[in-house]
Amino acid sequence: MQQSISTPPAISLSQRIIRSRVIGRALLIAIALLAGLRLVQGLSESPILFMQQIVNGIQLGFVYALIALGYTMVYGIVRLINFAHGDVFMVGSFVSYFAVSRYRLHLWLANLLPDLSPDLALLVGSVTVILLSMAVCALLAVTIERIAYKPLRNAPRISALITAIGVSFFLEYFGALPFVFTPNFITNERPFPIVTWYINNGLHQLEPGQTVPPGSVTFSNILVIILLASLLLLVLLQFIVRRTKIGKAMRAVAYDKSTARLMGINVDGIISITFAIGAALAGAAGVLYAIAFSQVFFAMGILPGLKAFVAAVLGGIGSIPGALLGALIMGQAEVLSAGYISTPMRDAIAFTILILVLLVRPTGIFGEPEREKA
Amino acid sequence: MKLRMHRSTLGFLAGAVLVYAFVQILISTGALNDFWNTIIRLGGALAIVSLGLNLIYGFNGQFSLGQWGFYAIGAYAAADVTYRWQQLHSASGLVVLLMVVLLVGASFAAINRALSRIRGIDTLSAFALYLVGTVAAGFVAVAIGQVLIEPVTSILSALPPDLALQIVFVIAILLAGAIAAEVSYLFGLPVLALGSDYFGIATLGFTIIVKVLLDNSDTLLGFVEMKGARGMVGIPKVTTWFWVAFFLLIAIIVTRNLLHSSQGRAIVSVREDEIAAKAMGIDVARQKTLAFVLGSLFAGVAGALYAHINGFLHPNTFNFIRSFDPMIIVVFGGLGSVTGTIFGAFAFMLVLEGILRLILPEGFETWRYVIYPLFLLVMMLLRPSGLFGTYELPFLKQILPRLRGESNTTESPAAAVAGAEAEGASR
C-alpha cells in the first residue's frame, strides 16, 4: 500500500496497460478468436454439416442438462459435490435396459389392450419406463442420502465428499459384478423404432432403405423425444422450485439451513426430497441416453456425470437456468470440438473452456458471488 | 560446527534407518518376493504424492484434485529421459529437459522480478506474461539443448553403464519434480485465486487434460516413444527400495521443517482463516502458490519413482478416477497428519493391491473394489477425522502447528503470525 502512495500522479503507459487488465483479456480474446475462426471456416466449408453438428450438440446438451440439474440442486442445498450422481444416472440407464430389453415392459398396455392404437400404447409404455426409472433412481438416491450423507451432515465437508466418492465406486464396481450388470458393454434395445427426418427444401421423412440426399440435415425422433421430455421436466422442475411450498422450503434451506429449521421447515425431509428430485431427473436422463446411444455399461455414468457436473459449474452451481445453459454449452463444445478441432482432445477442450470461463467469472455464468460466512 | 539434535529427531532418524534396513534385509534375503517388493515401493511413491497433497490440502486448505496430473507429468518426463538414455543411447531427453527446466525457471524468476515492481496486475495478465515467457524460454532451451546433446552423451558414455544409468535416473527424478513444480506454478497462478470448490474442479480439469494429452502423446505432442494410448514400455526398472525410502525421508523432513518455520505457520494460517491471515499481513496468494508448487514437486518426484518401478506407463493409470486416491489417503490417514498420510499410503497399497488380492478366492478379484468403498464408507461414518486424526510421531508433533480449537502450548498463534510477518517484511 505504501508504494502506491509514493507513485507519482502521472501514470506511465506501462502502468496504464497493467491497470486496464488488457494483457489477460488479449490472451482470452486470442483463444476465442482462434476457436471462432476455426468454426467460421467449418461453417463456410459446409453449412449443412455445421447445422448437423449443432443439432447433435443440442441432443447431447439436453441429456447433460437433466443430469446437471441434480448436481446443481444438491450442491445448492448441502454444498456437497455428489460424485455418486453420475452412477445414479447409470442405474437409470440399466433400469431402462432391464425394463425394455429383458422384461418388455414398454409393451404392457399393448399386451393388455390389443385393440388400442399401437402408437399410443407404445407411447404410454415408454413413458412408464421413464417413470419407473425415475422412481428407482429417486429411491436409490434417498437411500444413499439417508445411509451415507445424513450422518455426516455436521462432519467436515471433505468426509462427505470422500463418502460420495466411496458410494460412486461402490455403485460402479458392484454393478460390474457378473451377476449384477456385468462388466461388459450391453446393447440396449430401443422401445420404439427410429424414425428419421431430413430437412432439404422442407421437412421430409426418411423412408426405410432410402439414403439421405446430400445437403440435408437429419434428425430422428430420438432428438424430438429428448427435447420434449427434457423441456417438460425442466418446466416441471421450475414449477416445483418456484411455485410450490416444497420449492419454497428448498430455497429457504439452500439459503440458510438453521434459520429454515427455526421457521418450522423439516430440513432433513427437504434435503431428501432434493436428492430424490435430482436423481429422478438423472433417471430420466439415463433412459434417454440409453435410447440415444443404445448401449449400457457399468461405468457409463462417469464421463457424462463429470461433464454434467462441469456444465453445472460452468452455468454457476446452484442455479437451475445456469445448469441448462452450461449443459447446452457443454453439448455444443463437445460436438463442435470433436468436429472441427480435434476428436481425441474433445474432453480436454471442454475442461479448457470451463477453466477459461472460471477465470473470467469465478463462480460460473449465473453464479452468485460466494457469501462470506460470519 | 557442533551438531545438536533433539532426542525425538534422533529417535526418528534411527527409526527411519531401522525400518529401511529391515525392509532392505527382507528384500535382499528374498523373504519378500517380487510381488510384495513392488507393492512396498509403490506404497512409498504413493506416500510421497500424498504428502504433497497433504501440504496443499491438509495444511494449506486448497482442495486440489490435480495432484495426479502432476504425478503423471513427473512419471512421463522422467521415463522419457531414462528411456532415451537406455534404449536410444542418447542424452537428448536429459539435456533438453534440463535446459527447459533451467530456462523456464529463469524466465519465471525474471518475470517475477519485473512484476514485483508493478503493483495491481491482475492474475490473468500475469498468467499471460508467464505463458509467453515459458513458451519463449522453451524454444530457446530446445535450441540450446540440441547443441549440447552430443558432448553430454559422449561424457556419460565414458562412464561405466550402470553408474551412468544411475546418474541419469537421479537427475531425471529431480528434473521430473522441477518440471511438475514449474507447470504447477504456471497453472496455479490464475487458478489458485478461485474459491475452494471451483479450484478443486479446475484442478480436476487439469488432471483430465493431462490424461488426454498423454493418450495422444505420440501424435499431438510428438513424443513417439511415449506411444500414446498404447502405453510406454522399455523404461529401465531402476527404482529400488533405497531410492524410494531416500526420497520419502527427504519429503518427510522437508514437510516437517517447512511447517516448523514461520513460512509454514503462514501456510497453515491460510487454511485456518484466509481473511484473518490477510489482515495479519500474510501474502495469501504467495503462501498458496508455495504450498501448491511444493506439493506438485513431491508429486513429480513420486511419479518419476513410480515410472521406474514397473518399467511401464499407461495413460489409464493417470485417469481422473485415480486422482481421488491421494485425496482418500490424506483424509483416511487424518487430514493434516503427516504420520497418518504415510501410514495411509502404505496401508492403501498393501491392503488394496496386496492382501485383498491374496485372500479373495479365485474369480472374486473384482470384489476388491466392492469391499474397498464399503470400508471407506464405514470408516468415514465412524471416524470422520481419519484414522490418526491429528496424531503425529513425536519428531513431527513437537513442531507441527495444531488444528484450530486445540490449545497450543509451545507458541501462541499471534507470535507465529508476527514471525511470518517479520520474515515477509525483511524480504
Coordinates of N, CA and C in Angstrom, one line a residue, chain A residues 66-255:
Chain A
L66 N -30.3 -32.6 -17.9 CA -31.0 -33.3 -16.9 C -30.1 -33.8 -15.8
I67 N -28.9 -34.2 -16.1 CA -28.0 -34.7 -15.1 C -27.5 -33.5 -14.3
A68 N -27.2 -32.5 -15.0 CA -26.6 -31.3 -14.3 C -27.5 -30.7 -13.2
L69 N -28.8 -30.8 -13.5 CA -29.8 -30.3 -12.5 C -29.6 -30.9 -11.2
G70 N -29.4 -32.3 -11.2 CA -29.3 -33.0 -9.9 C -28.1 -32.5 -9.1
Y71 N -27.0 -32.3 -9.9 CA -25.7 -31.8 -9.2 C -26.0 -30.4 -8.6
T72 N -26.6 -29.6 -9.4 CA -26.7 -28.2 -9.0 C -27.6 -28.0 -7.8
M73 N -28.7 -28.8 -7.8 CA -29.7 -28.7 -6.7 C -29.1 -29.2 -5.4
V74 N -28.4 -30.4 -5.5 CA -27.8 -30.9 -4.3 C -26.7 -30.0 -3.8
Y75 N -25.9 -29.5 -4.7 CA -24.8 -28.6 -4.3 C -25.4 -27.3 -3.6
G76 N -26.5 -26.8 -4.3 CA -27.1 -25.6 -3.8 C -27.6 -25.8 -2.3
I77 N -28.0 -27.0 -2.0 CA -28.7 -27.2 -0.7 C -27.7 -27.7 0.4
V78 N -26.8 -28.6 0.0 CA -25.9 -29.1 1.1 C -24.5 -28.9 0.8
R79 N -24.2 -28.1 -0.3 CA -22.7 -27.8 -0.6 C -21.9 -29.1 -0.7
L80 N -22.5 -30.1 -1.3 CA -21.8 -31.4 -1.5 C -21.7 -31.7 -3.0
I81 N -20.5 -32.0 -3.5 CA -20.3 -32.4 -4.8 C -20.7 -33.9 -4.8
N82 N -21.9 -34.2 -5.3 CA -22.4 -35.6 -5.1 C -21.8 -36.5 -6.3
F83 N -20.6 -37.0 -6.1 CA -20.0 -37.7 -7.1 C -20.8 -39.0 -7.5
A84 N -21.7 -39.4 -6.6 CA -22.4 -40.7 -7.0 C -23.5 -40.4 -7.9
H85 N -23.8 -39.1 -8.3 CA -24.9 -38.8 -9.1 C -24.8 -39.4 -10.5
G86 N -23.6 -39.4 -11.1 CA -23.4 -40.0 -12.4 C -23.7 -41.5 -12.4
D87 N -23.5 -42.1 -11.2 CA -23.7 -43.6 -11.2 C -25.2 -43.8 -11.0
V88 N -25.9 -42.9 -10.3 CA -27.4 -43.0 -10.3 C -27.9 -42.9 -11.7
F89 N -27.3 -42.0 -12.5 CA -27.7 -41.9 -13.9 C -27.5 -43.3 -14.6
M90 N -26.4 -43.9 -14.3 CA -26.1 -45.2 -14.9 C -27.1 -46.2 -14.5
V91 N -27.5 -46.2 -13.2 CA -28.6 -47.2 -12.8 C -29.9 -46.9 -13.5
G92 N -30.1 -45.6 -13.8 CA -31.3 -45.3 -14.6 C -31.3 -45.9 -16.0
S93 N -30.1 -45.9 -16.6 CA -29.9 -46.5 -17.9 C -30.2 -48.0 -17.8
F94 N -29.7 -48.6 -16.7 CA -29.9 -50.1 -16.6 C -31.3 -50.4 -16.3
V95 N -32.0 -49.5 -15.6 CA -33.5 -49.8 -15.4 C -34.1 -49.8 -16.8
S96 N -33.8 -48.9 -17.6 CA -34.3 -48.9 -19.0 C -34.0 -50.2 -19.7
Y97 N -32.7 -50.6 -19.6 CA -32.3 -51.8 -20.3 C -33.1 -53.0 -19.8
F98 N -33.2 -53.2 -18.4 CA -33.9 -54.3 -17.9 C -35.4 -54.2 -18.3
A99 N -36.0 -53.0 -18.2 CA -37.4 -52.9 -18.4 C -37.7 -53.2 -19.9
V100 N -36.9 -52.7 -20.8 CA -37.3 -52.8 -22.2 C -36.7 -54.1 -22.8
S101 N -35.4 -54.3 -22.7 CA -34.8 -55.5 -23.4 C -35.1 -56.8 -22.7
R102 N -35.2 -56.8 -21.4 CA -35.4 -58.0 -20.7 C -36.9 -58.3 -20.5
Y103 N -37.6 -57.4 -19.9 CA -39.0 -57.7 -19.5 C -40.1 -57.1 -20.4
R104 N -39.6 -56.4 -21.4 CA -40.6 -55.9 -22.4 C -41.7 -55.1 -21.7
L105 N -41.3 -54.3 -20.8 CA -42.3 -53.5 -20.0 C -43.0 -52.5 -20.9
H106 N -42.3 -52.0 -21.9 CA -42.9 -50.9 -22.7 C -44.1 -51.4 -23.5
L107 N -44.3 -52.7 -23.5 CA -45.4 -53.3 -24.3 C -46.6 -53.6 -23.4
W108 N -46.6 -53.2 -22.1 CA -47.6 -53.7 -21.2 C -49.0 -53.3 -21.7
L109 N -49.2 -52.1 -22.1 CA -50.5 -51.6 -22.5 C -50.9 -52.3 -23.8
A110 N -50.0 -52.4 -24.7 CA -50.3 -53.1 -26.0 C -50.7 -54.5 -25.7
N111 N -50.1 -55.2 -24.8 CA -50.5 -56.6 -24.5 C -51.8 -56.6 -23.7
L112 N -52.1 -55.6 -22.9 CA -53.3 -55.6 -22.1 C -54.5 -55.3 -23.0
L113 N -54.3 -54.2 -23.8 CA -55.4 -53.8 -24.7 C -55.0 -53.9 -26.1
P114 N -55.1 -55.0 -26.8 CA -54.5 -55.2 -28.1 C -55.3 -54.3 -29.1
D115 N -56.5 -53.8 -28.8 CA -57.3 -53.1 -29.8 C -56.8 -51.6 -29.9
L116 N -56.1 -51.2 -28.8 CA -55.7 -49.8 -28.8 C -54.7 -49.5 -29.9
S117 N -54.7 -48.3 -30.3 CA -53.7 -47.9 -31.4 C -52.3 -48.2 -31.0
P118 N -51.5 -48.9 -31.7 CA -50.2 -49.3 -31.3 C -49.3 -48.1 -30.9
D119 N -49.4 -47.0 -31.6 CA -48.6 -45.9 -31.3 C -48.9 -45.3 -29.9
L120 N -50.1 -45.2 -29.6 CA -50.5 -44.7 -28.3 C -50.0 -45.7 -27.2
A121 N -50.2 -47.0 -27.4 CA -49.8 -47.9 -26.4 C -48.3 -47.9 -26.2
L122 N -47.6 -47.7 -27.3 CA -46.1 -47.6 -27.2 C -45.7 -46.4 -26.4
L123 N -46.4 -45.3 -26.7 CA -46.1 -44.0 -26.0 C -46.3 -44.2 -24.5
V124 N -47.5 -44.7 -24.1 CA -47.7 -44.9 -22.7 C -46.7 -45.9 -22.1
G125 N -46.3 -46.9 -22.8 CA -45.3 -47.9 -22.4 C -44.0 -47.2 -22.1
S126 N -43.6 -46.4 -23.1 CA -42.3 -45.7 -23.0 C -42.3 -44.7 -21.8
V127 N -43.4 -44.0 -21.7 CA -43.5 -43.1 -20.5 C -43.4 -43.9 -19.2
T128 N -44.0 -45.1 -19.2 CA -44.0 -45.9 -18.0 C -42.5 -46.3 -17.7
V129 N -41.7 -46.6 -18.7 CA -40.3 -47.0 -18.4 C -39.6 -45.8 -17.8
I130 N -39.8 -44.6 -18.4 CA -39.1 -43.4 -17.9 C -39.6 -43.2 -16.4
L131 N -40.8 -43.3 -16.1 CA -41.3 -43.0 -14.8 C -40.7 -44.1 -13.8
L132 N -40.7 -45.3 -14.3 CA -40.1 -46.4 -13.4 C -38.7 -46.1 -13.1
S133 N -37.9 -45.7 -14.1 CA -36.5 -45.3 -13.9 C -36.4 -44.2 -12.9
M134 N -37.2 -43.2 -13.1 CA -37.2 -42.0 -12.2 C -37.4 -42.4 -10.8
A135 N -38.4 -43.3 -10.6 CA -38.8 -43.8 -9.3 C -37.7 -44.6 -8.6
V136 N -37.1 -45.5 -9.4 CA -36.0 -46.3 -8.9 C -34.8 -45.4 -8.5
C137 N -34.5 -44.5 -9.4 CA -33.3 -43.6 -9.1 C -33.6 -42.7 -7.8
A138 N -34.8 -42.2 -7.7 CA -35.1 -41.4 -6.6 C -35.0 -42.2 -5.3
L139 N -35.5 -43.4 -5.4 CA -35.4 -44.3 -4.2 C -34.0 -44.5 -3.8
L140 N -33.2 -44.8 -4.8 CA -31.8 -45.1 -4.6 C -31.1 -43.9 -4.0
A141 N -31.4 -42.8 -4.5 CA -30.7 -41.6 -4.0 C -31.1 -41.2 -2.6
V142 N -32.3 -41.4 -2.3 CA -32.8 -41.2 -0.9 C -32.1 -42.2 0.0
T143 N -32.0 -43.4 -0.4 CA -31.3 -44.4 0.4 C -29.9 -44.0 0.7
I144 N -29.2 -43.6 -0.4 CA -27.8 -43.2 -0.3 C -27.7 -42.0 0.7
E145 N -28.6 -41.1 0.5 CA -28.6 -39.9 1.3 C -28.7 -40.2 2.8
R146 N -29.7 -41.1 3.0 CA -30.0 -41.5 4.4 C -28.8 -42.2 5.1
I147 N -28.3 -43.2 4.3 CA -27.2 -44.1 4.9 C -25.9 -43.3 5.0
A148 N -25.5 -42.7 3.8 CA -24.2 -42.2 3.7 C -24.0 -40.7 4.0
Y149 N -24.9 -39.9 3.7 CA -24.6 -38.5 3.8 C -25.2 -37.9 5.1
K150 N -26.4 -38.4 5.5 CA -27.1 -37.7 6.6 C -26.2 -37.8 7.9
P151 N -25.6 -38.9 8.2 CA -24.9 -38.9 9.4 C -23.7 -38.0 9.4
L152 N -23.3 -37.5 8.2 CA -22.1 -36.7 8.1 C -22.4 -35.2 7.9
R153 N -23.7 -34.9 8.2 CA -24.0 -33.5 7.9 C -23.2 -32.5 8.7
N154 N -22.9 -32.8 9.9 CA -22.1 -31.9 10.7 C -20.6 -32.2 10.7
A155 N -20.2 -33.2 10.0 CA -18.8 -33.6 9.9 C -18.1 -32.6 8.9
P156 N -16.8 -32.6 8.9 CA -16.1 -31.7 7.9 C -16.6 -32.1 6.5
R157 N -16.7 -31.1 5.6 CA -17.2 -31.3 4.3 C -16.5 -32.4 3.5
I158 N -15.2 -32.5 3.8 CA -14.4 -33.5 3.0 C -14.8 -34.9 3.3
S159 N -15.3 -35.2 4.5 CA -15.7 -36.5 4.9 C -16.9 -36.9 4.0
A160 N -17.8 -36.0 3.8 CA -19.0 -36.3 3.0 C -18.6 -36.5 1.5
L161 N -17.6 -35.7 1.1 CA -17.1 -35.8 -0.3 C -16.4 -37.2 -0.5
I162 N -15.6 -37.6 0.5 CA -15.0 -38.9 0.3 C -16.0 -40.0 0.3
T163 N -17.1 -39.8 1.2 CA -18.1 -40.7 1.2 C -18.8 -40.8 -0.1
A164 N -19.0 -39.6 -0.8 CA -19.7 -39.6 -2.1 C -18.8 -40.4 -3.1
I165 N -17.5 -40.2 -3.0 CA -16.6 -40.9 -3.9 C -16.8 -42.4 -3.6
G166 N -16.8 -42.8 -2.3 CA -17.0 -44.2 -2.0 C -18.3 -44.8 -2.5
V167 N -19.4 -44.0 -2.4 CA -20.6 -44.5 -2.9 C -20.5 -44.7 -4.4
S168 N -19.9 -43.7 -5.1 CA -19.7 -43.8 -6.5 C -19.0 -45.1 -6.9
F169 N -17.8 -45.4 -6.2 CA -17.0 -46.6 -6.5 C -17.9 -47.8 -6.3
F170 N -18.6 -47.8 -5.2 CA -19.4 -48.9 -4.8 C -20.4 -49.2 -5.9
L171 N -21.2 -48.2 -6.3 CA -22.2 -48.4 -7.4 C -21.6 -49.0 -8.6
E172 N -20.4 -48.4 -9.0 CA -19.8 -48.9 -10.2 C -19.3 -50.3 -10.1
Y173 N -18.5 -50.6 -9.1 CA -17.9 -51.9 -9.0 C -18.9 -53.0 -8.6
F174 N -19.9 -52.6 -7.8 CA -20.9 -53.6 -7.5 C -21.7 -53.9 -8.8
G175 N -21.9 -52.8 -9.6 CA -22.6 -53.0 -10.9 C -21.8 -53.9 -11.8
A176 N -20.4 -53.8 -11.7 CA -19.6 -54.6 -12.6 C -19.5 -56.1 -12.3
L177 N -20.1 -56.4 -11.1 CA -20.1 -57.9 -10.8 C -20.9 -58.7 -11.8
P178 N -20.5 -59.9 -12.0 CA -21.1 -60.7 -13.1 C -22.6 -60.9 -13.0
F179 N -23.1 -61.0 -11.7 CA -24.5 -61.2 -11.6 C -25.3 -60.0 -11.5
V180 N -24.7 -58.8 -11.5 CA -25.5 -57.5 -11.5 C -25.6 -57.0 -12.9
F181 N -24.7 -56.1 -13.3 CA -24.8 -55.5 -14.6 C -23.7 -56.1 -15.6
T182 N -22.9 -56.9 -15.0 CA -21.7 -57.5 -15.8 C -20.7 -56.4 -16.2
P183 N -19.5 -56.7 -16.4 CA -18.5 -55.7 -16.8 C -18.5 -55.4 -18.3
N184 N -19.5 -55.8 -19.0 CA -19.4 -55.7 -20.5 C -20.3 -54.5 -20.9
F185 N -20.1 -54.1 -22.2 CA -21.0 -53.2 -22.9 C -22.2 -54.1 -23.3
I186 N -23.4 -53.6 -23.0 CA -24.6 -54.3 -23.4 C -25.4 -53.5 -24.3
T187 N -25.9 -54.2 -25.4 CA -26.7 -53.5 -26.4 C -28.1 -53.3 -25.8
N188 N -28.5 -52.1 -25.9 CA -29.9 -51.8 -25.3 C -30.8 -51.7 -26.5
E189 N -32.0 -52.3 -26.4 CA -33.0 -52.3 -27.4 C -33.8 -51.0 -27.2
R190 N -34.2 -50.4 -28.3 CA -35.0 -49.2 -28.2 C -36.4 -49.6 -28.0
P191 N -37.2 -48.9 -27.2 CA -38.6 -49.3 -27.0 C -39.5 -49.0 -28.3
F192 N -38.9 -48.1 -29.1 CA -39.7 -47.8 -30.3 C -38.8 -47.7 -31.5
P193 N -39.3 -47.9 -32.7 CA -38.4 -47.8 -33.9 C -38.0 -46.4 -34.2
I194 N -36.8 -46.3 -34.8 CA -36.3 -44.9 -35.1 C -37.0 -44.4 -36.4
V195 N -37.4 -43.2 -36.3 CA -37.9 -42.5 -37.5 C -37.0 -41.3 -37.7
T196 N -36.5 -41.2 -38.9 CA -35.6 -40.1 -39.2 C -36.2 -39.2 -40.2
W197 N -36.0 -37.9 -39.9 CA -36.5 -36.9 -40.9 C -35.2 -36.2 -41.4
Y198 N -35.4 -35.6 -42.6 CA -34.3 -34.7 -43.1 C -34.9 -33.4 -43.6
I199 N -34.1 -32.4 -43.4 CA -34.5 -31.0 -43.9 C -33.7 -30.7 -45.1
N200 N -34.4 -30.7 -46.2 CA -33.8 -30.3 -47.5 C -35.0 -29.8 -48.4
N201 N -35.1 -28.5 -48.5 CA -36.2 -27.9 -49.1 C -37.5 -28.3 -48.4
G202 N -37.6 -28.2 -47.2 CA -38.8 -28.6 -46.4 C -38.5 -29.9 -45.7
L203 N -39.4 -30.3 -44.8 CA -39.2 -31.4 -43.9 C -39.7 -32.7 -44.6
H204 N -38.9 -33.7 -44.7 CA -39.3 -35.0 -45.3 C -39.0 -36.1 -44.3
Q205 N -39.8 -37.2 -44.4 CA -39.5 -38.3 -43.6 C -38.6 -39.3 -44.4
L206 N -37.6 -39.9 -43.8 CA -36.7 -40.8 -44.5 C -37.4 -42.1 -44.5
E207 N -37.7 -42.6 -45.8 CA -38.3 -43.9 -45.9 C -37.2 -45.0 -45.6
P208 N -37.7 -46.2 -45.1 CA -36.7 -47.3 -44.8 C -36.0 -47.6 -46.1
G209 N -34.7 -47.8 -46.1 CA -34.0 -48.2 -47.2 C -33.5 -47.0 -48.1
Q210 N -34.1 -45.9 -47.8 CA -33.7 -44.7 -48.6 C -32.4 -44.1 -48.0
T211 N -31.6 -43.6 -48.9 CA -30.4 -42.9 -48.3 C -30.7 -41.4 -48.2
V212 N -30.0 -40.7 -47.3 CA -30.2 -39.3 -47.1 C -29.7 -38.6 -48.3
P213 N -30.5 -37.7 -48.9 CA -30.0 -36.9 -50.0 C -28.9 -36.0 -49.6
P214 N -27.9 -35.8 -50.4 CA -26.8 -34.9 -49.9 C -27.3 -33.5 -49.7
G215 N -26.6 -32.8 -48.8 CA -27.0 -31.4 -48.5 C -28.2 -31.3 -47.6
S216 N -28.5 -32.3 -46.7 CA -29.6 -32.2 -45.9 C -29.2 -32.4 -44.4
V217 N -30.0 -31.8 -43.5 CA -29.7 -32.0 -42.1 C -30.7 -33.0 -41.6
T218 N -30.2 -34.1 -40.9 CA -31.1 -35.1 -40.5 C -31.3 -35.0 -39.0
F219 N -32.5 -35.5 -38.5 CA -32.7 -35.7 -37.1 C -33.7 -36.8 -36.9
S220 N -33.7 -37.4 -35.8 CA -34.5 -38.6 -35.6 C -35.6 -38.2 -34.5
N221 N -36.5 -39.2 -34.3 CA -37.5 -39.0 -33.3 C -36.8 -39.0 -31.9
I222 N -35.6 -39.6 -31.8 CA -34.9 -39.6 -30.5 C -34.6 -38.1 -30.1
L223 N -34.2 -37.3 -31.0 CA -34.0 -35.9 -30.7 C -35.2 -35.2 -30.2
V224 N -36.3 -35.5 -31.0 CA -37.6 -34.9 -30.6 C -38.0 -35.3 -29.2
I225 N -37.9 -36.6 -28.9 CA -38.3 -37.2 -27.6 C -37.4 -36.6 -26.5
I226 N -36.1 -36.5 -26.8 CA -35.2 -36.0 -25.7 C -35.6 -34.5 -25.5
L227 N -35.8 -33.8 -26.5 CA -36.1 -32.4 -26.4 C -37.4 -32.2 -25.6
L228 N -38.4 -32.9 -26.0 CA -39.8 -32.8 -25.4 C -39.7 -33.2 -23.9
A229 N -39.1 -34.4 -23.7 CA -39.1 -34.9 -22.3 C -38.3 -34.0 -21.4
S230 N -37.1 -33.5 -21.9 CA -36.3 -32.6 -21.1 C -37.0 -31.3 -20.8
L231 N -37.6 -30.7 -21.9 CA -38.2 -29.4 -21.6 C -39.4 -29.6 -20.7
L232 N -40.1 -30.7 -20.8 CA -41.3 -30.9 -19.9 C -40.8 -31.0 -18.5
L233 N -39.7 -31.8 -18.3 CA -39.2 -32.0 -16.9 C -38.6 -30.7 -16.4
L234 N -38.0 -29.9 -17.3 CA -37.4 -28.7 -16.8 C -38.5 -27.7 -16.4
V235 N -39.6 -27.6 -17.2 CA -40.7 -26.7 -16.8 C -41.3 -27.2 -15.5
L236 N -41.4 -28.5 -15.3 CA -42.0 -29.1 -14.1 C -41.1 -28.7 -12.9
L237 N -39.8 -28.9 -13.1 CA -38.9 -28.6 -12.0 C -39.0 -27.1 -11.6
Q238 N -39.0 -26.3 -12.7 CA -39.1 -24.8 -12.4 C -40.3 -24.5 -11.6
F239 N -41.4 -25.2 -12.0 CA -42.7 -25.0 -11.3 C -42.6 -25.4 -9.9
I240 N -42.0 -26.6 -9.6 CA -41.9 -27.1 -8.3 C -41.0 -26.1 -7.4
V241 N -39.9 -25.7 -8.0 CA -39.0 -24.9 -7.2 C -39.6 -23.5 -7.0
R242 N -40.3 -22.9 -8.0 CA -40.7 -21.5 -7.9 C -42.1 -21.4 -7.3
R243 N -43.0 -22.4 -7.5 CA -44.4 -22.1 -7.2 C -45.0 -23.0 -6.1
T244 N -44.3 -24.0 -5.7 CA -44.9 -24.9 -4.6 C -44.2 -24.6 -3.3
K245 N -44.9 -25.1 -2.3 CA -44.4 -24.9 -0.9 C -43.1 -25.6 -0.7
I246 N -43.0 -26.8 -1.3 CA -41.8 -27.6 -1.2 C -40.6 -26.8 -1.8
G247 N -40.9 -26.2 -3.0 CA -39.8 -25.4 -3.6 C -39.4 -24.3 -2.8
K248 N -40.4 -23.6 -2.2 CA -40.1 -22.5 -1.3 C -39.2 -23.0 -0.1
A249 N -39.6 -24.1 0.4 CA -38.8 -24.7 1.5 C -37.4 -25.0 1.1
M250 N -37.3 -25.6 -0.2 CA -35.9 -25.9 -0.7 C -35.1 -24.7 -0.8
R251 N -35.7 -23.6 -1.3 CA -34.9 -22.4 -1.5 C -34.5 -21.8 -0.1
A252 N -35.4 -22.0 0.9 CA -35.1 -21.5 2.2 C -33.9 -22.3 2.8
V253 N -34.0 -23.6 2.7 CA -32.9 -24.4 3.2 C -31.6 -24.1 2.5
A254 N -31.6 -23.9 1.2 CA -30.4 -23.6 0.5 C -29.8 -22.3 1.0
Y255 N -30.7 -21.3 1.3 CA -30.2 -20.0 1.7 C -29.6 -20.1 3.1

